[in-house]
Structures are given as C-alpha cells and as structure tokens.
Amino acid sequence: MTDSKPNASLTAPSIHGDALPPVEQHAQQYATVRNAHETELIEDYVELIGDLLTHRGEARAADIANRMAVSQATVSKMIRRLNELELVTSKPYRSLFLTEAGQKMAETSRARHDIVLHFLRALGVKDATARIDAEGMEHHVSDETLDIMQRFTEQQQKS
Amino acid sequence: MTDSKPNASLTAPSIHGDALPPVEQHAQQYATVRNAHETELIEDYVELIGDLLTHRGEARAADIANRMAVSQATVSKMIRRLNELELVTSKPYRSLFLTEAGQKMAETSRARHDIVLHFLRALGVKDATARIDAEGMEHHVSDETLDIMQRFTEQQQKS
DNA sequence: CAAACAGTTTAGCCTTGGCTAACAATGTTG
DNA sequence: CAACATTGTTAGCCAAGGCTAAACTGTTTG
C-alpha cells in the first residue's frame, strides 16, 4: 500500500488546505469530475438543440456549429452519437428533433443552467461573466448545492 | 448565413431562459469552457503533486494513481507530459518535484480551490458535497466571481 | 430548369486521456 | 544476498472530440 506516512486526521472534515482528504474520498472527487466530463458535452448539445427548437422552431446543424464555435463536421459526427443514444431523431439534411428522453434532458439542463446563472447574478457577478461561468459550472454542481443556490437567489430577490 | 429567423432581442442582456444570446457571445461561452478543459487535468495533477509534496514530503506516482483513481500507466504517461511542459522534474523511479512554473501553478490552483471550497461551506453546503463540487467547479470560475466568493465568505465569517 | 450556393455528410487524420499486459527497477526481508 | 513485493515504465490498444477536404443534397434564382 501507498499513503502510509502520517496517520493524523484521516477522518476530520477539516479544510482542504490543511490536510489531504482520505484516499477514498479524494479518489471519489476526481472520479465524479471525470464522470461529469463524459456527459457534459452531450448535455450541452441537447440543451442547445432544445433552446433552438424553442426559440427558433428548428435546430439546424449549421446553427449549432455557429453557436458552439465548432466545425459542421464535428456537429454532424456528434449528431450521429446523439442518435445512437436515442436523444434526438434526425432525417438526413433535415432539422433535428428531440426524443422524449432528449426533451427531459434538455429541460433538466436548462433548469440547472438557469439556477446557476441566476445565482451568480444574485451574487453580484456581471452578466457576461455570469454566463460564461454558468456554462462551465452547471455540470459540476450537485443537487444539494443547486438547491441552496436557488433558495439564495429567491431570498435575494425578496429584499 | 444561418440564424436568420426572429430578429428580436439580439442585444438585450436578458435572462438566458428568455432568449438565445447573440451568436458571438454564445460561441465564446462554449469556447471558454472547451479551453478550460484542456488545462484542467494538468492543473489537477500539478495541484495534487504540490499537495503531496507539502503534506507528505514526496510525490510518488503510485500516490497520484491512488488518489486520482487512475492506473499507474496513466500517471506515468501524464508525468511525461508535465515534464515536456516543464512543470515538473523527475528522475525515473524517483519522487517528483515541481519546477518554478509548476509551483506557481500549484499555488494558484490551490488558492482557487480553497476559495471555492470555503465559499460553498459558507453557503451551507455539506463538507463532502462541497469538496466534490469544488473539484469540478474550480476550473470554471472567473477571477471576477472568485473575488466575489471570497468576499462573501469573509462576510459570512464575521457574523 | 439548370446552375450556383448553402447546408450536410463522409472520409481520414490528429491529440488526449483512459486502459491492460508485460517488463524493469527498487526496496524489504527471511 | 536472494527472492519477493512494490513501484514505475513501455507498448499497444480504444473512444471521444476536434479538424480539413471532398462529395453529396436541397433550395433559390437567373
């Protein structure tokens, strides 16, 4: 085994800067992040497709490519994946649509995204910055934290 | 050009749920996130190596593998990259050390990480959750937001 | 209605970050 | 000090997510 030097504070929920967390916990932190990364892009695509359908009535590959700042080829490939995952339906050269599962994912993502964005604005972050941060943060915020953020925002708005 | 349907609210800094942001801004959001992803893992490694050096006096590949929940081969490969990037120095079969640049990066990452973690705890998030969320969020929080988080935490501690 | 243009797909390439299996070096200990 | 256990490295595989170039489809328009 490794990690066998000082045995102090293997359990204390102390501040991170003080001591290393126990191996298993530490490992789980990284594993969770790695995991989030796998679904992140998928969720972003589905969320964006949902938004385009809502606000534009259709979701074309070219729009997605523009808004994601990515080549059309990349989008095309990704759509194939989304299809295999049964999140979207698409006929070649036609607009995309979300399946049931896709719609559910889009709503969830949209909701998370909005909670984080509103929270950041309530905290006092400038709009442009809040948007960028929210885009990055949304996939890494637990339900627990999300809940707290939402309550915080509501609280703020009352005053 | 694409994106040519309704022309309303192309500039209003409205809430995301209401309308799509202008293409350029939207594109920049995604680009920023993609960019963060490229440096994220590197920073995690460097940060962890720094922590191990501080708290254990040495940083062995096996420790890193354990704490990241990743195979030793993966760590070994990554160390080669860190070497090329001149962030660590390493002699085969020996402990790692950080270069100047590596130390600077480790400190910065550590500081960001702590600010986010403390902020989440100050918000009322449970320790275990806060740690996981902080690990995921730290790379996506702008300096502006970081600043606000820090002030919020200090404020909270006074009361 | 044919040509030109815009949009989409396919093919083929690259890098990253995982993995396992096999091998090499180091360290510990009977 | 030899054998074994631990640690580190290398080789070779895979999937994901980018890219460009080229081929194909659909739409608009002279």
XYZ file of C-alpha atoms (C1' of nucleotides) in Angstrom:
378
model
C 0.000 0.000 0.000
C 0.903 3.575 -0.518
C -0.025 6.589 1.530
C 1.397 5.310 4.731
C 3.254 8.207 6.262
C 1.494 10.470 8.774
C -1.632 8.937 10.071
C -3.127 12.091 11.506
C -6.553 13.411 10.611
C -7.785 10.617 8.457
C -11.349 11.414 9.311
C -11.589 15.024 10.418
C -13.648 17.076 7.943
C -11.039 19.775 8.038
C -10.392 22.462 5.483
C -8.746 21.163 2.367
C -5.761 23.429 2.662
C -4.858 21.854 5.964
C -4.506 18.209 5.145
C -5.130 15.789 2.352
C -8.508 14.093 2.439
C -8.521 10.323 2.945
C -7.614 8.486 -0.242
C -11.044 7.024 -0.934
C -12.772 10.374 -0.633
C -10.135 12.086 -2.706
C -10.414 9.430 -5.375
C -14.138 9.827 -5.465
C -13.848 13.555 -6.052
C -11.774 13.044 -9.160
C -13.903 10.159 -10.353
C -17.014 12.292 -10.079
C -15.469 15.060 -12.128
C -14.242 12.600 -14.767
C -17.703 11.202 -14.939
C -19.295 14.604 -15.367
C -16.996 15.276 -18.278
C -18.383 12.358 -20.197
C -21.953 13.616 -20.136
C -21.171 17.302 -20.240
C -20.850 17.767 -23.970
C -23.854 15.594 -24.657
C -25.923 17.704 -22.303
C -24.693 20.903 -23.887
C -25.741 19.723 -27.313
C -29.129 18.553 -26.157
C -29.706 21.739 -24.200
C -28.768 23.880 -27.172
C -30.940 21.881 -29.543
C -33.833 22.318 -27.152
C -33.223 26.051 -26.994
C -33.055 26.345 -30.751
C -36.288 24.422 -31.134
C -37.975 26.617 -28.569
C -36.723 29.954 -29.802
C -36.298 29.303 -33.492
C -38.683 26.482 -34.217
C -35.939 24.366 -35.716
C -32.441 23.181 -34.974
C -30.080 23.006 -37.902
C -26.561 21.642 -37.759
C -25.183 24.911 -39.056
C -26.737 26.874 -36.180
C -25.266 24.505 -33.677
C -21.867 24.750 -35.313
C -22.009 28.553 -35.206
C -23.162 28.786 -31.637
C -20.682 26.220 -30.399
C -17.862 27.635 -32.494
C -17.116 24.240 -33.907
C -16.973 22.859 -37.454
C -20.030 21.425 -39.103
C -18.280 18.112 -39.462
C -17.909 17.925 -35.704
C -21.580 18.635 -35.233
C -22.533 16.030 -37.798
C -20.500 13.404 -36.014
C -21.974 14.385 -32.685
C -25.499 14.155 -34.019
C -24.810 10.583 -35.016
C -23.853 9.907 -31.412
C -26.946 11.629 -30.079
C -28.970 9.494 -32.431
C -27.389 6.301 -31.158
C -28.116 7.443 -27.631
C -31.715 7.977 -28.689
C -31.708 11.588 -27.610
C -32.531 13.070 -30.989
C -34.219 11.923 -34.174
C -32.933 13.207 -37.479
C -33.503 12.580 -41.127
C -30.530 13.420 -43.319
C -30.427 17.055 -44.420
C -33.382 17.930 -42.209
C -33.871 19.729 -38.921
C -33.339 17.829 -35.683
C -35.858 16.900 -33.065
C -35.557 15.685 -29.526
C -36.897 12.349 -28.371
C -38.765 12.054 -25.080
C -35.510 11.325 -23.296
C -33.866 14.202 -25.107
C -36.553 16.619 -24.053
C -36.278 15.534 -20.480
C -32.517 16.027 -20.548
C -32.875 19.408 -22.205
C -35.303 20.611 -19.566
C -33.150 19.410 -16.727
C -30.058 21.011 -18.176
C -31.852 24.226 -18.928
C -33.173 24.363 -15.374
C -29.764 23.728 -13.822
C -28.214 26.263 -16.100
C -30.740 28.921 -15.171
C -30.426 28.307 -11.469
C -26.669 28.715 -11.627
C -26.896 31.768 -13.848
C -29.475 33.485 -11.665
C -27.497 32.639 -8.594
C -24.352 34.206 -9.978
C -26.243 37.326 -10.934
C -27.811 37.467 -7.486
C -24.328 37.213 -6.030
C -23.380 40.311 -7.985
C -21.469 38.861 -10.922
C -21.706 40.816 -14.176
C -23.991 39.326 -16.796
C -21.381 38.426 -19.399
C -19.150 36.799 -16.811
C -22.051 35.015 -15.178
C -22.999 33.462 -18.488
C -19.541 32.116 -19.122
C -19.105 30.821 -15.594
C -22.544 29.261 -15.576
C -21.787 27.395 -18.778
C -18.724 25.842 -17.197
C -20.111 25.303 -13.725
C -23.526 23.858 -14.449
C -22.334 20.298 -14.891
C -20.404 20.238 -11.662
C -22.964 21.486 -9.209
C -24.618 18.829 -7.069
C -28.352 18.798 -6.425
C -27.694 19.789 -2.861
C -25.772 22.878 -3.876
C -28.233 23.662 -6.619
C -30.980 23.747 -4.043
C -29.074 26.100 -1.839
C -28.319 28.346 -4.787
C -31.957 28.538 -5.691
C -33.009 29.456 -2.166
C -30.279 32.060 -2.014
C -31.478 33.675 -5.227
C -35.075 33.777 -4.030
C -34.013 35.247 -0.730
C -32.048 37.924 -2.522
C -34.939 38.861 -4.727
C -37.251 39.488 -1.794
C -35.089 42.273 -0.448
C -25.638 32.962 -43.067
C -27.679 30.993 -40.678
C -29.546 32.187 -37.630
C -31.808 34.485 -39.526
C -35.298 33.990 -38.167
C -36.634 36.323 -35.464
C -34.528 39.352 -35.064
C -35.824 40.423 -31.670
C -33.600 40.989 -28.659
C -30.245 40.453 -30.223
C -28.594 42.696 -27.731
C -30.664 42.767 -24.555
C -28.757 41.203 -21.643
C -31.861 39.273 -20.708
C -32.108 36.118 -18.729
C -30.908 33.084 -20.625
C -34.196 31.277 -20.401
C -35.899 34.048 -22.287
C -33.921 34.264 -25.485
C -30.769 32.942 -27.038
C -27.723 35.110 -26.570
C -26.208 36.617 -29.709
C -24.182 34.069 -31.630
C -20.759 35.551 -30.902
C -21.351 35.669 -27.185
C -22.810 32.197 -27.162
C -19.870 30.865 -29.129
C -17.471 32.454 -26.729
C -19.118 30.766 -23.775
C -18.553 27.339 -25.257
C -15.074 28.187 -26.428
C -14.109 29.283 -22.953
C -15.341 26.048 -21.452
C -13.541 23.970 -24.085
C -10.420 25.879 -23.342
C -10.702 25.298 -19.626
C -10.986 21.594 -20.244
C -7.598 21.493 -21.853
C -5.778 22.862 -18.841
C -7.985 21.339 -16.202
C -6.354 17.960 -15.893
C -2.885 19.432 -15.982
C -3.777 21.759 -13.167
C -5.268 18.941 -11.152
C -2.095 16.928 -11.428
C 0.127 19.844 -10.550
C -2.082 20.837 -7.664
C -2.099 17.310 -6.300
C 1.659 16.953 -6.661
C 2.081 20.188 -4.774
C -0.190 18.973 -2.012
C 1.629 15.684 -1.732
C 4.955 17.456 -1.522
C 3.637 19.772 1.156
C 1.877 17.218 3.287
C 3.932 14.110 2.625
C 7.298 15.466 1.652
C 7.280 13.485 -1.573
C 5.063 12.790 -4.539
C 5.173 9.261 -5.893
C 3.361 8.115 -9.000
C 1.569 5.430 -7.003
C 0.084 8.004 -4.624
C -1.180 10.048 -7.503
C -2.687 6.992 -9.145
C -4.467 6.058 -5.922
C -5.773 9.499 -5.201
C -6.937 10.090 -8.750
C -8.360 6.594 -9.070
C -6.425 6.035 -12.266
C -3.905 3.425 -13.378
C -0.206 3.894 -12.820
C 0.350 3.742 -16.534
C -1.888 6.733 -16.999
C 0.023 8.655 -14.375
C 3.327 7.728 -15.922
C 2.220 8.973 -19.292
C 0.902 12.176 -17.766
C 4.142 12.818 -15.960
C 5.931 12.676 -19.267
C 3.626 15.422 -20.499
C 4.148 17.508 -17.388
C 7.852 17.135 -17.957
C 7.594 18.344 -21.518
C 5.565 21.295 -20.296
C 8.351 21.981 -17.809
C 6.032 21.850 -14.860
C 7.756 19.008 -13.033
C 11.190 17.493 -12.939
C 11.536 13.772 -12.468
C 14.210 11.154 -12.489
C 12.984 7.662 -13.280
C 11.850 5.729 -10.214
C 12.244 8.776 -8.034
C 9.864 11.238 -6.406
C 8.634 14.167 -8.459
C 9.342 17.817 -7.934
C 7.751 20.954 -9.245
C 9.613 23.495 -11.328
C 9.198 27.202 -10.656
C 6.333 27.327 -13.114
C 4.849 24.219 -11.570
C 4.958 25.697 -8.102
C 3.293 28.840 -9.280
C 0.540 26.848 -10.946
C 0.091 24.670 -7.879
C -0.277 27.680 -5.631
C -2.762 29.361 -7.905
C -4.833 26.218 -8.248
C -4.717 25.537 -4.544
C -5.858 29.090 -3.818
C -8.735 28.920 -6.285
C -9.748 25.567 -4.958
C -9.779 26.772 -1.379
C -11.766 29.876 -2.167
C -14.429 27.847 -3.919
C -14.495 25.228 -1.189
C -14.750 27.775 1.606
C -17.406 29.633 -0.280
C -19.539 26.540 -0.676
C -19.188 25.729 3.000
C -20.094 29.303 3.882
C -23.162 28.935 1.693
C -24.197 25.981 3.798
C -23.192 23.041 1.617
C -22.157 19.877 3.459
C -18.440 19.208 3.572
C -18.371 16.065 1.445
C -20.547 17.642 -1.213
C -18.624 20.884 -1.136
C -15.392 19.024 -1.810
C -16.776 17.242 -4.837
C -18.404 20.353 -6.253
C -15.319 22.442 -5.631
C -13.170 19.965 -7.517
C -15.404 20.269 -10.548
C -16.130 23.975 -10.322
C -12.714 25.406 -9.617
C -11.595 25.493 -13.230
C -14.684 27.286 -14.431
C -14.872 30.184 -12.045
C -13.656 33.515 -13.391
C -11.466 35.831 -11.381
C -14.357 38.195 -11.010
C -16.574 35.550 -9.488
C -13.748 34.211 -7.390
C -13.336 37.620 -5.876
C -16.967 37.874 -5.022
C -16.915 34.418 -3.492
C -14.024 35.333 -1.291
C -15.681 38.496 -0.048
C -18.876 36.585 0.603
C -17.036 34.015 2.710
C -15.268 36.669 4.755
C -18.530 38.495 5.302
C -20.154 35.302 6.481
C -17.382 34.557 8.937
C -17.705 37.902 10.651
C -21.250 37.203 11.750
C -34.976 24.008 -65.291
C -30.136 24.300 -64.752
C -26.600 26.383 -62.193
C -24.919 28.164 -58.216
C -24.897 28.356 -53.430
C -25.821 26.904 -48.790
C -26.076 23.153 -45.858
C -24.875 18.309 -44.647
C -22.340 14.231 -44.574
C -18.325 11.239 -45.100
C -13.524 10.021 -45.034
C -9.461 10.323 -42.905
C -6.378 12.484 -39.888
C -4.694 14.126 -35.017
C -4.366 14.581 -29.831
C -5.878 13.418 -25.189
C -6.655 10.537 -21.636
C -8.088 6.270 -20.368
C -6.965 1.007 -20.133
C -4.180 -3.817 -19.733
C -0.273 -6.610 -20.057
C 4.481 -7.297 -19.938
C 8.756 -5.898 -18.372
C 12.276 -3.279 -15.410
C 13.969 -1.179 -11.261
C 13.950 -0.601 -6.391
C 13.426 -1.934 -1.665
C 12.486 -5.225 2.024
C 13.193 -9.018 4.472
C 13.916 -14.004 5.684
C 22.159 -11.749 -0.618
C 18.350 -13.840 -2.992
C 13.584 -13.804 -3.517
C 9.533 -11.358 -3.333
C 6.636 -7.267 -3.246
C 6.063 -2.813 -4.639
C 6.634 0.731 -7.770
C 7.495 2.617 -12.362
C 7.785 2.326 -17.435
C 6.705 0.875 -22.077
C 3.960 -0.869 -25.793
C -0.155 -1.099 -27.832
C -4.996 -0.744 -27.693
C -9.541 2.192 -27.547
C -13.066 6.103 -27.608
C -14.004 10.946 -27.724
C -13.871 15.192 -29.780
C -11.547 18.207 -32.606
C -10.028 19.392 -37.647
C -9.866 19.787 -43.223
C -11.060 18.338 -47.691
C -14.163 16.365 -50.738
C -18.610 14.633 -52.082
C -23.364 14.983 -51.946
C -28.257 17.120 -51.294
C -31.603 20.669 -51.371
C -33.078 25.283 -52.425
C -33.110 29.520 -54.833
C -32.908 32.041 -58.644
C -31.441 33.777 -63.357
